[in-house]
């Protein structure tokens, strides 16, 4: 059912009447978080006090839930937040910590350490939801005139809230994140989210709704540019109404040598996305080989307002690119007979060292408050890669993972 309509500019339906309207449907699968360190926690109940040691993004929730499990006042529970080996949203969940607490209650006075296996983590995760988008658009005079984007997905807020014992009334804006707030000056622009009935447990995953809406939006913007006979980068620059975004996009293009000719079988793809207040642009270069697509280089530019630690920002963007490319190329959680089929990294693959491209980063600091950088680098990776594959091969892929349609080397 329709969950929310967060943008409605102009008269989309009238603008899209006629044979020139472009339509496309895109799909993305469920994804696991798969941090390198599986979920782990230590708990000890002694002398009426409960101590919990865990890498968690929700220490207050952990305290309150542990207090309920142990029938203690929250003041008698202390959560020691440890360093963690990755999360990507996985440690917003408390399932593994609740298990450690229950075990500690069963053996008071003793510290209990619980570590999930890789197989347990992949098959018992709360997943990034699958999503489907249907987009329509039109162009005139080399510019986009209308854009209608409709996205359907499970509600992360409702699913997480139910596990935490919290009611989440009203619409879930996360389903539409990355659709309605993009600073494209398209006269007729509508974005609508549809919430699917609850089924598989889902949770926040690096960049949340932006993780799939970045792919939907920037793939379709590329299709509109192609329909208009326009250069994909120039097409975007002609639409952007946000000056920092324009500067970021121009910087990525300059780094990549956008416009310089490529030899046959090579391609460049560009994608831009604004998430969490941070505009990021990425250009991916690929080569079509007899054995499949090789990713040669990724150029990334981002504006964080004030760059407190440029080298850390660079590392976060590089990691976000590899994370996004891994999901785009290989990531997929599937189900058979009510169970997850992917058990370990041989079935839930990531980009390997020999596949990892050279990643060049430019950090813009155009002023204003410090903004987060852990998530915004992920959304542009998938569409930039898909657009590069189209540029190199003429094959437009609208479904992830890309390996279902094309080989990689």
PDB file of N, CA, C and O in Angstrom, residues 285 295-299 355-360:
ATOM      1  N   UNK A 285      35.459   3.290 -14.211  1.00  0.00           N
ATOM      2  CA  UNK A 285      35.995   2.903 -15.520  1.00  0.00           C
ATOM      3  C   UNK A 285      36.114   1.385 -15.586  1.00  0.00           C
ATOM      4  O   UNK A 285      36.609   0.757 -14.648  1.00  0.00           O
ATOM      5  N   UNK A 295      36.940  -3.999 -13.522  1.00  0.00           N
ATOM      6  CA  UNK A 295      36.828  -2.621 -13.026  1.00  0.00           C
ATOM      7  C   UNK A 295      38.239  -2.076 -12.845  1.00  0.00           C
ATOM      8  O   UNK A 295      39.034  -2.614 -12.073  1.00  0.00           O
ATOM      9  N   UNK A 296      38.543  -1.004 -13.574  1.00  0.00           N
ATOM     10  CA  UNK A 296      39.905  -0.482 -13.577  1.00  0.00           C
ATOM     11  C   UNK A 296      40.125   0.620 -12.544  1.00  0.00           C
ATOM     12  O   UNK A 296      41.150   0.648 -11.875  1.00  0.00           O
ATOM     13  N   UNK A 297      39.180   1.538 -12.447  1.00  0.00           N
ATOM     14  CA  UNK A 297      39.417   2.708 -11.606  1.00  0.00           C
ATOM     15  C   UNK A 297      38.089   3.294 -11.152  1.00  0.00           C
ATOM     16  O   UNK A 297      37.088   3.230 -11.873  1.00  0.00           O
ATOM     17  N   UNK A 298      38.095   3.857  -9.954  1.00  0.00           N
ATOM     18  CA  UNK A 298      36.946   4.604  -9.440  1.00  0.00           C
ATOM     19  C   UNK A 298      37.450   5.944  -8.915  1.00  0.00           C
ATOM     20  O   UNK A 298      38.375   5.989  -8.103  1.00  0.00           O
ATOM     21  N   UNK A 299      36.861   7.016  -9.385  1.00  0.00           N
ATOM     22  CA  UNK A 299      37.184   8.358  -8.906  1.00  0.00           C
ATOM     23  C   UNK A 299      36.016   8.864  -8.071  1.00  0.00           C
ATOM     24  O   UNK A 299      34.871   8.853  -8.533  1.00  0.00           O
ATOM     25  N   UNK A 355      40.252  -8.116  -7.846  1.00  0.00           N
ATOM     26  CA  UNK A 355      39.159  -7.440  -8.542  1.00  0.00           C
ATOM     27  C   UNK A 355      39.021  -5.978  -8.126  1.00  0.00           C
ATOM     28  O   UNK A 355      38.313  -5.220  -8.771  1.00  0.00           O
ATOM     29  N   UNK A 356      39.674  -5.622  -7.041  1.00  0.00           N
ATOM     30  CA  UNK A 356      39.485  -4.274  -6.501  1.00  0.00           C
ATOM     31  C   UNK A 356      40.162  -3.238  -7.387  1.00  0.00           C
ATOM     32  O   UNK A 356      41.331  -3.370  -7.733  1.00  0.00           O
ATOM     33  N   UNK A 357      39.445  -2.186  -7.765  1.00  0.00           N
ATOM     34  CA  UNK A 357      40.033  -1.173  -8.656  1.00  0.00           C
ATOM     35  C   UNK A 357      40.898  -0.181  -7.882  1.00  0.00           C
ATOM     36  O   UNK A 357      40.898  -0.146  -6.645  1.00  0.00           O
ATOM     37  N   UNK A 358      41.614   0.616  -8.613  1.00  0.00           N
ATOM     38  CA  UNK A 358      42.296   1.761  -8.015  1.00  0.00           C
ATOM     39  C   UNK A 358      41.236   2.798  -7.670  1.00  0.00           C
ATOM     40  O   UNK A 358      40.405   3.153  -8.497  1.00  0.00           O
ATOM     41  N   UNK A 359      41.245   3.263  -6.431  1.00  0.00           N
ATOM     42  CA  UNK A 359      40.228   4.207  -5.965  1.00  0.00           C
ATOM     43  C   UNK A 359      40.901   5.522  -5.610  1.00  0.00           C
ATOM     44  O   UNK A 359      41.749   5.569  -4.715  1.00  0.00           O
ATOM     45  N   UNK A 360      40.535   6.563  -6.334  1.00  0.00           N
ATOM     46  CA  UNK A 360      41.096   7.890  -6.091  1.00  0.00           C
ATOM     47  C   UNK A 360      40.013   8.763  -5.464  1.00  0.00           C
ATOM     48  O   UNK A 360      38.866   8.764  -5.914  1.00  0.00           O
TER      49      UNK A 360
END
